[in-house]
Structures are given as structure tokens and as C-alpha cells.
Amino acid sequence: MSEEHYLELSENPVQFEHASSVNNVFFDEANKQVFAVRSGGATGVVVKGPDDKSSVAFRMDDKGEVKCIKFSIGNKILAVQRTSKSVDFINFIPDYPHTEFTQECKTKNASVLGFCWTNWNEIVFITDQGIEFYQVFPDKRSLKLLKSQSINVNWYQYCPETAVILLSTTVQGNVLQPFTFRNGTMSKMSKFEIELPVVPKPAKLSLSERDIAMATIYGQLYVMYLKHHSRTANSPSAEVVLYHLPREGTCKKSHVLKLNTTGKFALNVVDNLVVVHHQSSQTSLIFDIKLKDPDCAVNTHQPVLPARSIHPYRIPLSGRTSSSTHRNPNIHFI
């Protein structure tokens, strides 16, 4: 990598069939797996991860449009959501029955927003009315409800490294309620409020899941909020606000990363450094929150280095001798 670039991509990209009218593509953040589902699975499901060993291919009955699909840890059980009321399960454990079994959410009139595997046989349903924590018994083809919590939910985020689920609540969506999962237990953590740049009147949903990310930095869990300032604000530039979320105790605003520009951004954490990608300039900013004043409650940070583009890379086009060169990866900007 030349001195003109700080960042480069893996030399082994995960390649898959693009999304189309017959092929749906899903990404599972926990297992780092890409699912390509053709015709609802009837003509094939191809699962690829960062290495070839994690690749899986199979077929399943087409029982409707797939909304979400994820393997449990170790690819032992597959969960598929096709409706807003239930999740289907298929065993991939050797010598276990492969017949599908289904679990409906327990809360009456609730809609399932999604689900998260917290262990190889433990799963959480997130509905618009709360969360339901289940243990899966693959041999009995059944689930047992371990614990549930009623709360109005707009959207959710999941951090697989820490098994923490973050729920957006209230009309404006800026009151966040975290839950942590460990060894078959579900614990409610202290809720906290994200400071919005403008409070709408009348109240409406103002904080989107696209504005929030969770990451472990220097061994601590942080909630990162991409704050787009309003045009009337004294500081029109965007910034990333970091809230420290401890296992016990209250969540507190601890760092502010100054982006010194506006537009669409994407966030990554690499080697404990926060990397902010800026779409229009095709450059990335790097921040190190360890460079701080220990006596300051909220530290303000500038980029540690000038903005630079990601190192150009080539992806061989399958079936062709030529290569395609790209300046930037396919990063989701917000």
C-alpha cells in the first residue's frame, strides 16, 4: 500500500450473484455471511463468508418471500422469516431431522421486525411491541420462551461481539433501550437519550437506524450517532457522537468526532480506529478516541490524519479475462 492511502480492502472479496427479481441478497453481520436466495430458496440458497470453509449451498421450499435469513453460530440451525408473525427453522446438525418447524411470536397483534441469534440455540425476536427471548430445541423441533419484555419499538440494532440489542423507543425514536444476553439470561440495561439537533413539532420519528451504529473500541462498547446538523445551526458540519455504554451504570456521551463537512457518510471501526467515509469526496477520515484529555467528560476530536481515498482495488470479472477497477468499496452511506 502506497503512502497516498491509509486503508485497503481484503485481497479475497466475497463474490455473489447480484440482487434481482429472482435473487434476493441478505447480509448477516454476526456471522459475516452473504445469503443469495433464488426463487425463495426453491432453486438454491448460496451462503458465503470471509473464507471458503464457511460456504454452504442448499435448497428449501418456496413458502413465500424471504424477509430475513440467518444461521445460528456454527451454522447449526437456519432461521428464516417469511411473515410478520413467525420465524421458520431448519436443522443443519448431522443426524437431526431436517423438517422445518415454526415459532409464532407470543405477543398478540405484534409484528416481527427481525431476529438475532445470541447463541447457537438461543434467539431473540424483536417485534414492534417488545422482544421475546427463546431457547431452540433442534431435536424436539420446538422453542421455549425464556423471557420477554413489552416495549414499543421503532427499530433495533444488534452488536454480536457483545450480544447487546438496542431498541429505539418513543415517538421521536431517540430514547434507546439496550438489553444484553449471556448464558440463557436477558438483562435490561439503563436506557438513554440521544440529543437531537432539532426537536420536531409536532413530534415524529426523527432518529433512524441508519444514524446509529454500535462498536467495541478499546474493549468498551460505544453507540455511535451520526449527527447531521440543520442548516440553521451555528455549526453546519456533521459530527459523530459516541456514547459509552457500560455493562452496568448509565450510558454517557463521551466523544465528539468533528467531520468538518456535510454530505453522506459511512462508519467503520478498524483496529480500534473510527473510520468515517465521505461519499462525495470519496475520502475517509480516521479518528483515535484514545487521544483524549483524561480530565474532560466529553472529548472533541479532529481527524488524526488528512483525508485520503481507499487504495484502488481490482475484482476479476467471472468468465472474463479483463478486470474491473474501483476506487471505493460498495459502502452503505447515510
CSV table of C-alpha atoms in Angstrom, one decimal:
chain,number,residue,atom,x,y,z
A,1,MET,CA,0.0,0.0,0.0
A,2,SER,CA,1.4,3.4,-1.0
A,3,GLU,CA,1.9,6.4,1.3
A,4,GLU,CA,-1.1,8.0,-0.5
A,5,HIS,CA,-3.5,5.6,1.2
A,6,TYR,CA,-4.2,4.5,4.8
A,7,LEU,CA,-6.8,1.9,4.0
A,8,GLU,CA,-7.1,-1.1,1.7
A,9,LEU,CA,-9.6,-3.9,1.2
A,10,SER,CA,-9.1,-7.6,1.6
A,11,GLU,CA,-7.5,-9.3,-1.4
A,12,ASN,CA,-10.2,-12.0,-1.2
A,13,PRO,CA,-13.6,-10.3,-1.7
A,14,VAL,CA,-16.8,-12.3,-1.2
A,15,GLN,CA,-18.5,-12.5,-4.6
A,16,PHE,CA,-22.1,-13.4,-5.1
A,17,GLU,CA,-25.0,-13.2,-7.5
A,18,HIS,CA,-26.4,-9.7,-7.6
A,19,ALA,CA,-29.9,-8.9,-6.3
A,20,SER,CA,-32.6,-9.2,-9.0
A,21,SER,CA,-36.3,-10.1,-9.4
A,22,VAL,CA,-35.5,-13.7,-8.8
A,23,ASN,CA,-32.5,-13.4,-6.4
A,24,ASN,CA,-32.6,-11.8,-3.0
A,25,VAL,CA,-29.4,-10.9,-1.2
A,26,PHE,CA,-29.0,-10.7,2.6
A,27,PHE,CA,-26.1,-10.0,4.9
A,28,ASP,CA,-25.7,-11.4,8.4
A,29,GLU,CA,-23.5,-9.1,10.5
A,30,ALA,CA,-23.0,-11.7,13.2
A,31,ASN,CA,-21.5,-14.5,11.1
A,32,LYS,CA,-20.3,-12.2,8.3
A,33,GLN,CA,-22.2,-14.2,5.8
A,34,VAL,CA,-23.9,-13.2,2.5
A,35,PHE,CA,-27.0,-15.1,1.5
A,36,ALA,CA,-28.1,-15.3,-2.1
A,37,VAL,CA,-31.7,-16.7,-2.2
A,38,ARG,CA,-33.1,-17.7,-5.6
A,39,SER,CA,-36.8,-18.0,-6.1
A,40,GLY,CA,-37.5,-18.1,-2.3
A,41,GLY,CA,-34.9,-20.9,-2.0
A,42,ALA,CA,-36.5,-23.4,-4.3
A,43,THR,CA,-33.8,-23.1,-6.9
A,44,GLY,CA,-31.0,-22.6,-4.4
A,45,VAL,CA,-29.5,-20.7,-1.5
A,46,VAL,CA,-25.8,-19.9,-1.6
A,47,VAL,CA,-24.1,-18.8,1.7
A,48,LYS,CA,-20.6,-17.3,1.6
A,49,GLY,CA,-18.4,-15.9,4.3
A,50,PRO,CA,-14.9,-14.4,4.6
A,51,ASP,CA,-13.3,-17.8,3.8
A,52,ASP,CA,-14.2,-20.7,1.5
A,53,LYS,CA,-14.7,-23.1,4.5
A,54,SER,CA,-17.9,-21.2,5.6
A,55,SER,CA,-19.6,-21.6,2.2
A,56,VAL,CA,-22.8,-23.5,2.1
A,57,ALA,CA,-25.3,-24.3,-0.7
A,58,PHE,CA,-28.8,-25.9,-0.3
A,59,ARG,CA,-32.4,-25.7,-1.3
A,60,MET,CA,-35.5,-25.1,0.6
A,61,ASP,CA,-39.2,-25.0,-0.2
A,62,ASP,CA,-40.5,-21.7,-1.6
A,63,LYS,CA,-43.1,-20.7,1.1
A,64,GLY,CA,-43.2,-17.0,0.2
A,65,GLU,CA,-40.8,-14.1,0.1
A,66,VAL,CA,-37.9,-14.3,2.5
A,67,LYS,CA,-37.7,-11.2,4.7
A,68,CYS,CA,-34.7,-12.3,6.8
A,69,ILE,CA,-32.4,-15.3,6.9
A,70,LYS,CA,-29.5,-16.2,9.3
A,71,PHE,CA,-27.6,-19.2,10.6
A,72,SER,CA,-27.0,-19.6,14.3
A,73,ILE,CA,-23.4,-19.7,15.4
A,74,GLY,CA,-21.6,-22.6,13.8
A,75,ASN,CA,-24.3,-23.0,11.0
A,76,LYS,CA,-26.2,-25.4,13.2
A,77,ILE,CA,-29.7,-24.0,12.8
A,78,LEU,CA,-31.1,-21.9,10.0
A,79,ALA,CA,-33.8,-19.3,10.8
A,80,VAL,CA,-36.0,-17.8,8.0
A,81,GLN,CA,-38.6,-15.1,8.4
A,82,ARG,CA,-41.2,-15.0,5.7
A,83,THR,CA,-44.1,-13.3,7.5
A,84,SER,CA,-44.5,-10.6,10.1
A,85,LYS,CA,-45.9,-13.1,12.6
A,86,SER,CA,-43.5,-16.1,12.7
A,87,VAL,CA,-40.0,-17.4,12.0
A,88,ASP,CA,-39.2,-20.8,10.4
A,89,PHE,CA,-36.3,-23.1,11.5
A,90,ILE,CA,-34.3,-25.8,9.7
A,91,ASN,CA,-31.8,-28.1,11.4
A,92,PHE,CA,-28.3,-28.4,9.8
A,93,ILE,CA,-27.0,-30.6,12.7
A,94,PRO,CA,-26.0,-34.1,11.4
A,95,ASP,CA,-28.5,-36.8,12.3
A,96,TYR,CA,-31.2,-34.3,13.3
A,97,PRO,CA,-34.5,-34.1,11.4
A,98,HIS,CA,-34.3,-31.5,8.6
A,99,THR,CA,-38.1,-30.9,8.6
A,100,GLU,CA,-39.0,-27.2,9.0
A,101,PHE,CA,-40.6,-26.1,12.3
A,102,THR,CA,-42.2,-22.7,13.1
A,103,GLN,CA,-42.5,-20.3,16.0
A,104,GLU,CA,-45.0,-17.6,16.1
A,105,CYS,CA,-44.4,-14.5,18.2
A,106,LYS,CA,-46.3,-14.7,21.6
A,107,THR,CA,-47.4,-11.1,21.7
A,108,LYS,CA,-50.9,-10.7,20.2
A,109,ASN,CA,-51.2,-8.4,17.2
A,110,ALA,CA,-47.4,-7.8,17.2
A,111,SER,CA,-45.3,-7.7,14.0
A,112,VAL,CA,-41.8,-9.3,13.9
A,113,LEU,CA,-39.3,-6.6,12.9
A,114,GLY,CA,-36.4,-9.2,12.8
A,115,PHE,CA,-34.4,-11.6,14.9
A,116,CYS,CA,-30.9,-12.1,16.3
A,117,TRP,CA,-29.1,-15.3,17.3
A,118,THR,CA,-27.3,-14.8,20.6
A,119,ASN,CA,-26.0,-18.4,20.9
A,120,TRP,CA,-26.1,-21.5,18.7
A,121,ASN,CA,-29.5,-22.4,20.2
A,122,GLU,CA,-30.8,-19.1,21.6
A,123,ILE,CA,-32.6,-16.5,19.5
A,124,VAL,CA,-34.4,-13.1,20.1
A,125,PHE,CA,-37.5,-12.0,18.2
A,126,ILE,CA,-37.8,-8.2,18.0
A,127,THR,CA,-41.4,-7.0,17.4
A,128,ASP,CA,-42.9,-3.6,17.3
A,129,GLN,CA,-44.3,-4.3,20.8
A,130,GLY,CA,-41.1,-5.7,22.5
A,131,ILE,CA,-38.7,-8.6,22.5
A,132,GLU,CA,-39.0,-12.3,23.0
A,133,PHE,CA,-36.0,-14.5,24.1
A,134,TYR,CA,-36.2,-18.2,23.1
A,135,GLN,CA,-34.2,-21.4,23.5
A,136,VAL,CA,-34.3,-23.6,20.5
A,137,PHE,CA,-34.5,-27.4,20.9
A,138,PRO,CA,-33.5,-28.8,17.5
A,139,ASP,CA,-34.1,-32.5,18.5
A,140,LYS,CA,-37.6,-31.7,19.6
A,141,ARG,CA,-38.2,-29.2,16.8
A,142,SER,CA,-39.6,-26.7,19.2
A,143,LEU,CA,-38.8,-23.4,21.1
A,144,LYS,CA,-39.2,-22.4,24.7
A,145,LEU,CA,-39.8,-18.8,25.7
A,146,LEU,CA,-37.2,-17.8,28.3
A,147,LYS,CA,-38.1,-14.2,28.9
A,148,SER,CA,-40.0,-11.3,27.2
A,149,GLN,CA,-40.3,-7.6,27.6
A,150,SER,CA,-43.1,-5.3,26.4
A,151,ILE,CA,-41.9,-2.0,25.0
A,152,ASN,CA,-42.9,0.0,21.9
A,153,VAL,CA,-40.2,-0.5,19.3
A,154,ASN,CA,-39.4,1.6,16.1
A,155,TRP,CA,-36.3,-0.2,15.0
A,156,TYR,CA,-33.3,-2.1,16.5
A,157,GLN,CA,-29.6,-2.6,16.2
A,158,TYR,CA,-27.5,-5.6,17.3
A,159,CYS,CA,-23.9,-5.9,18.3
A,160,PRO,CA,-22.9,-9.5,18.0
A,161,GLU,CA,-19.5,-9.1,19.8
A,162,THR,CA,-21.2,-8.1,23.0
A,163,ALA,CA,-24.7,-9.7,22.4
A,164,VAL,CA,-26.4,-6.3,23.1
A,165,ILE,CA,-29.6,-5.4,21.3
A,166,LEU,CA,-30.5,-1.7,21.1
A,167,LEU,CA,-34.2,-0.7,20.8
A,168,SER,CA,-35.4,2.6,19.6
A,169,THR,CA,-38.4,3.8,21.6
A,170,THR,CA,-40.8,6.8,22.0
A,171,VAL,CA,-42.4,8.8,19.2
A,172,GLN,CA,-39.2,10.6,18.2
A,173,GLY,CA,-37.2,7.4,18.4
A,174,ASN,CA,-34.3,9.0,20.3
A,175,VAL,CA,-34.7,7.1,23.6
A,176,LEU,CA,-32.7,3.9,23.3
A,177,GLN,CA,-33.2,0.8,25.5
A,178,PRO,CA,-30.4,-1.7,25.5
A,179,PHE,CA,-30.6,-5.4,26.5
A,180,THR,CA,-27.7,-7.8,27.0
A,181,PHE,CA,-27.8,-11.6,26.6
A,182,ARG,CA,-25.5,-14.1,28.2
A,183,ASN,CA,-25.8,-17.8,29.0
A,184,GLY,CA,-29.5,-18.0,28.7
A,185,THR,CA,-30.3,-14.8,30.5
A,186,MET,CA,-31.6,-11.5,29.3
A,187,SER,CA,-30.7,-8.3,31.3
A,188,LYS,CA,-32.2,-4.9,30.9
A,189,MET,CA,-29.6,-2.1,30.8
A,190,SER,CA,-30.0,1.6,31.5
A,191,LYS,CA,-31.9,3.5,28.8
A,192,PHE,CA,-30.5,6.7,27.5
A,193,GLU,CA,-31.5,9.6,25.2
A,194,ILE,CA,-29.8,10.7,22.0
A,195,GLU,CA,-29.6,14.5,21.7
A,196,LEU,CA,-31.3,15.5,18.5
A,197,PRO,CA,-30.1,18.6,16.6
A,198,VAL,CA,-33.7,19.8,16.2
A,199,VAL,CA,-36.8,18.7,18.2
A,200,PRO,CA,-39.7,18.4,15.7
A,201,LYS,CA,-43.1,19.9,16.5
A,202,PRO,CA,-45.4,18.0,16.4
A,203,ALA,CA,-43.3,15.1,17.5
A,204,LYS,CA,-42.4,12.5,14.8
A,205,LEU,CA,-39.8,9.8,14.3
A,206,SER,CA,-36.5,11.7,14.0
A,207,LEU,CA,-33.8,9.2,14.7
A,208,SER,CA,-33.3,6.5,12.1
A,209,GLU,CA,-31.4,3.2,12.5
A,210,ARG,CA,-29.2,4.5,9.6
A,211,ASP,CA,-27.9,7.2,12.0
A,212,ILE,CA,-26.8,4.7,14.7
A,213,ALA,CA,-24.1,2.0,14.9
A,214,MET,CA,-22.6,0.0,17.8
A,215,ALA,CA,-18.9,-1.0,18.0
A,216,THR,CA,-16.4,-2.2,20.5
A,217,ILE,CA,-13.5,0.2,20.7
A,218,TYR,CA,-10.5,-0.4,23.1
A,219,GLY,CA,-12.6,-3.1,24.8
A,220,GLN,CA,-15.6,-0.8,25.5
A,221,LEU,CA,-19.0,-0.7,23.8
A,222,TYR,CA,-20.0,2.5,22.2
A,223,VAL,CA,-23.1,3.7,20.5
A,224,MET,CA,-22.1,5.9,17.5
A,225,TYR,CA,-24.6,8.6,16.4
A,226,LEU,CA,-24.0,10.3,13.0
A,227,LYS,CA,-25.4,13.8,13.7
A,228,HIS,CA,-26.4,15.8,10.6
A,229,HIS,CA,-26.7,19.4,11.8
A,230,SER,CA,-29.5,21.5,10.5
A,231,ARG,CA,-28.8,24.4,8.1
A,232,THR,CA,-29.8,26.9,10.8
A,233,ALA,CA,-27.3,25.6,13.3
A,234,ASN,CA,-24.2,27.6,14.2
A,235,SER,CA,-22.1,24.6,13.3
A,236,PRO,CA,-23.4,23.3,9.9
A,237,SER,CA,-20.8,20.4,9.7
A,238,ALA,CA,-21.8,16.9,10.6
A,239,GLU,CA,-20.2,15.0,13.5
A,240,VAL,CA,-20.2,11.6,15.1
A,241,VAL,CA,-21.2,11.5,18.7
A,242,LEU,CA,-20.0,8.5,20.8
A,243,TYR,CA,-22.0,7.3,23.8
A,244,HIS,CA,-20.2,4.9,26.2
A,245,LEU,CA,-22.5,2.0,27.1
A,246,PRO,CA,-21.1,0.1,30.1
A,247,ARG,CA,-22.5,-3.3,31.3
A,248,GLU,CA,-23.6,-1.6,34.5
A,249,GLY,CA,-24.3,2.1,35.1
A,250,THR,CA,-25.6,4.8,32.9
A,251,CYS,CA,-24.7,5.5,29.3
A,252,LYS,CA,-22.9,8.8,28.8
A,253,LYS,CA,-21.9,11.0,25.9
A,254,SER,CA,-18.1,10.7,25.9
A,255,HIS,CA,-16.6,11.7,22.5
A,256,VAL,CA,-17.5,14.0,19.5
A,257,LEU,CA,-15.7,13.4,16.2
A,258,LYS,CA,-15.7,16.6,14.0
A,259,LEU,CA,-16.1,15.8,10.3
A,260,ASN,CA,-15.8,19.4,9.1
A,261,THR,CA,-18.0,18.8,6.1
A,262,THR,CA,-21.5,17.7,5.2
A,263,GLY,CA,-23.0,15.0,3.0
A,264,LYS,CA,-23.4,11.2,3.2
A,265,PHE,CA,-21.2,9.1,5.4
A,266,ALA,CA,-20.5,5.5,6.4
A,267,LEU,CA,-18.8,4.3,9.6
A,268,ASN,CA,-16.3,1.5,10.2
A,269,VAL,CA,-14.1,0.6,13.2
A,270,VAL,CA,-10.7,-0.9,12.2
A,271,ASP,CA,-8.1,-1.7,14.8
A,272,ASN,CA,-9.9,0.5,17.4
A,273,LEU,CA,-9.8,3.5,15.0
A,274,VAL,CA,-13.1,5.0,13.9
A,275,VAL,CA,-13.1,5.4,10.1
A,276,VAL,CA,-15.6,7.8,8.6
A,277,HIS,CA,-16.1,7.5,4.8
A,278,HIS,CA,-17.4,10.6,2.9
A,279,GLN,CA,-19.3,9.7,-0.3
A,280,SER,CA,-19.0,12.9,-2.4
A,281,SER,CA,-15.2,13.3,-1.9
A,282,GLN,CA,-14.5,9.6,-1.9
A,283,THR,CA,-12.2,10.0,1.0
A,284,SER,CA,-12.0,8.5,4.5
A,285,LEU,CA,-11.3,10.2,7.9
A,286,ILE,CA,-9.5,8.4,10.8
A,287,PHE,CA,-10.1,9.2,14.5
A,288,ASP,CA,-8.4,7.7,17.6
A,289,ILE,CA,-10.5,8.3,20.8
A,290,LYS,CA,-7.5,7.2,22.9
A,291,LEU,CA,-6.0,10.6,22.2
A,292,LYS,CA,-8.1,12.4,24.8
A,293,ASP,CA,-7.9,14.6,27.9
A,294,PRO,CA,-8.5,12.3,30.9
A,295,ASP,CA,-10.0,15.2,32.9
A,296,CYS,CA,-12.6,16.1,30.2
A,297,ALA,CA,-16.0,14.5,30.4
A,298,VAL,CA,-16.7,14.9,26.7
A,299,ASN,CA,-13.7,14.9,24.4
A,300,THR,CA,-13.8,16.6,21.0
A,301,HIS,CA,-11.6,15.0,18.3
A,302,GLN,CA,-10.3,16.1,14.9
A,303,PRO,CA,-9.1,13.6,12.3
A,304,VAL,CA,-5.6,12.3,13.2
A,305,LEU,CA,-4.5,12.4,9.5
A,306,PRO,CA,-5.6,14.2,6.4
A,307,ALA,CA,-8.5,12.7,4.4
A,308,ARG,CA,-7.4,10.0,1.9
A,309,SER,CA,-9.1,7.6,-0.5
A,310,ILE,CA,-9.2,3.9,0.0
A,311,HIS,CA,-6.5,2.1,-2.0
A,312,PRO,CA,-7.8,1.2,-5.5
A,313,TYR,CA,-8.5,-2.5,-6.0
A,314,ARG,CA,-9.4,-4.9,-8.8
A,315,ILE,CA,-12.0,-7.6,-8.8
A,316,PRO,CA,-11.7,-10.1,-11.7
A,317,LEU,CA,-15.0,-10.4,-13.6
A,318,SER,CA,-16.1,-14.0,-13.6
A,319,GLY,CA,-16.0,-15.6,-17.0
A,320,ARG,CA,-13.9,-12.8,-18.4
A,321,THR,CA,-10.2,-12.1,-18.8
A,322,SER,CA,-10.5,-8.4,-18.0
A,323,SER,CA,-10.6,-6.8,-14.6
A,324,SER,CA,-12.8,-4.1,-13.1
A,325,THR,CA,-11.1,-1.3,-11.2
A,326,HIS,CA,-13.0,0.5,-8.4
A,327,ARG,CA,-11.9,3.5,-6.3
A,328,ASN,CA,-14.2,2.7,-3.4
A,329,PRO,CA,-15.9,-0.3,-2.0
A,330,ASN,CA,-19.7,-0.7,-2.0
A,331,ILE,CA,-20.2,1.1,1.3
A,332,HIS,CA,-23.7,2.0,2.6
A,333,PHE,CA,-23.8,5.8,3.1
A,334,ILE,CA,-26.2,7.6,5.4
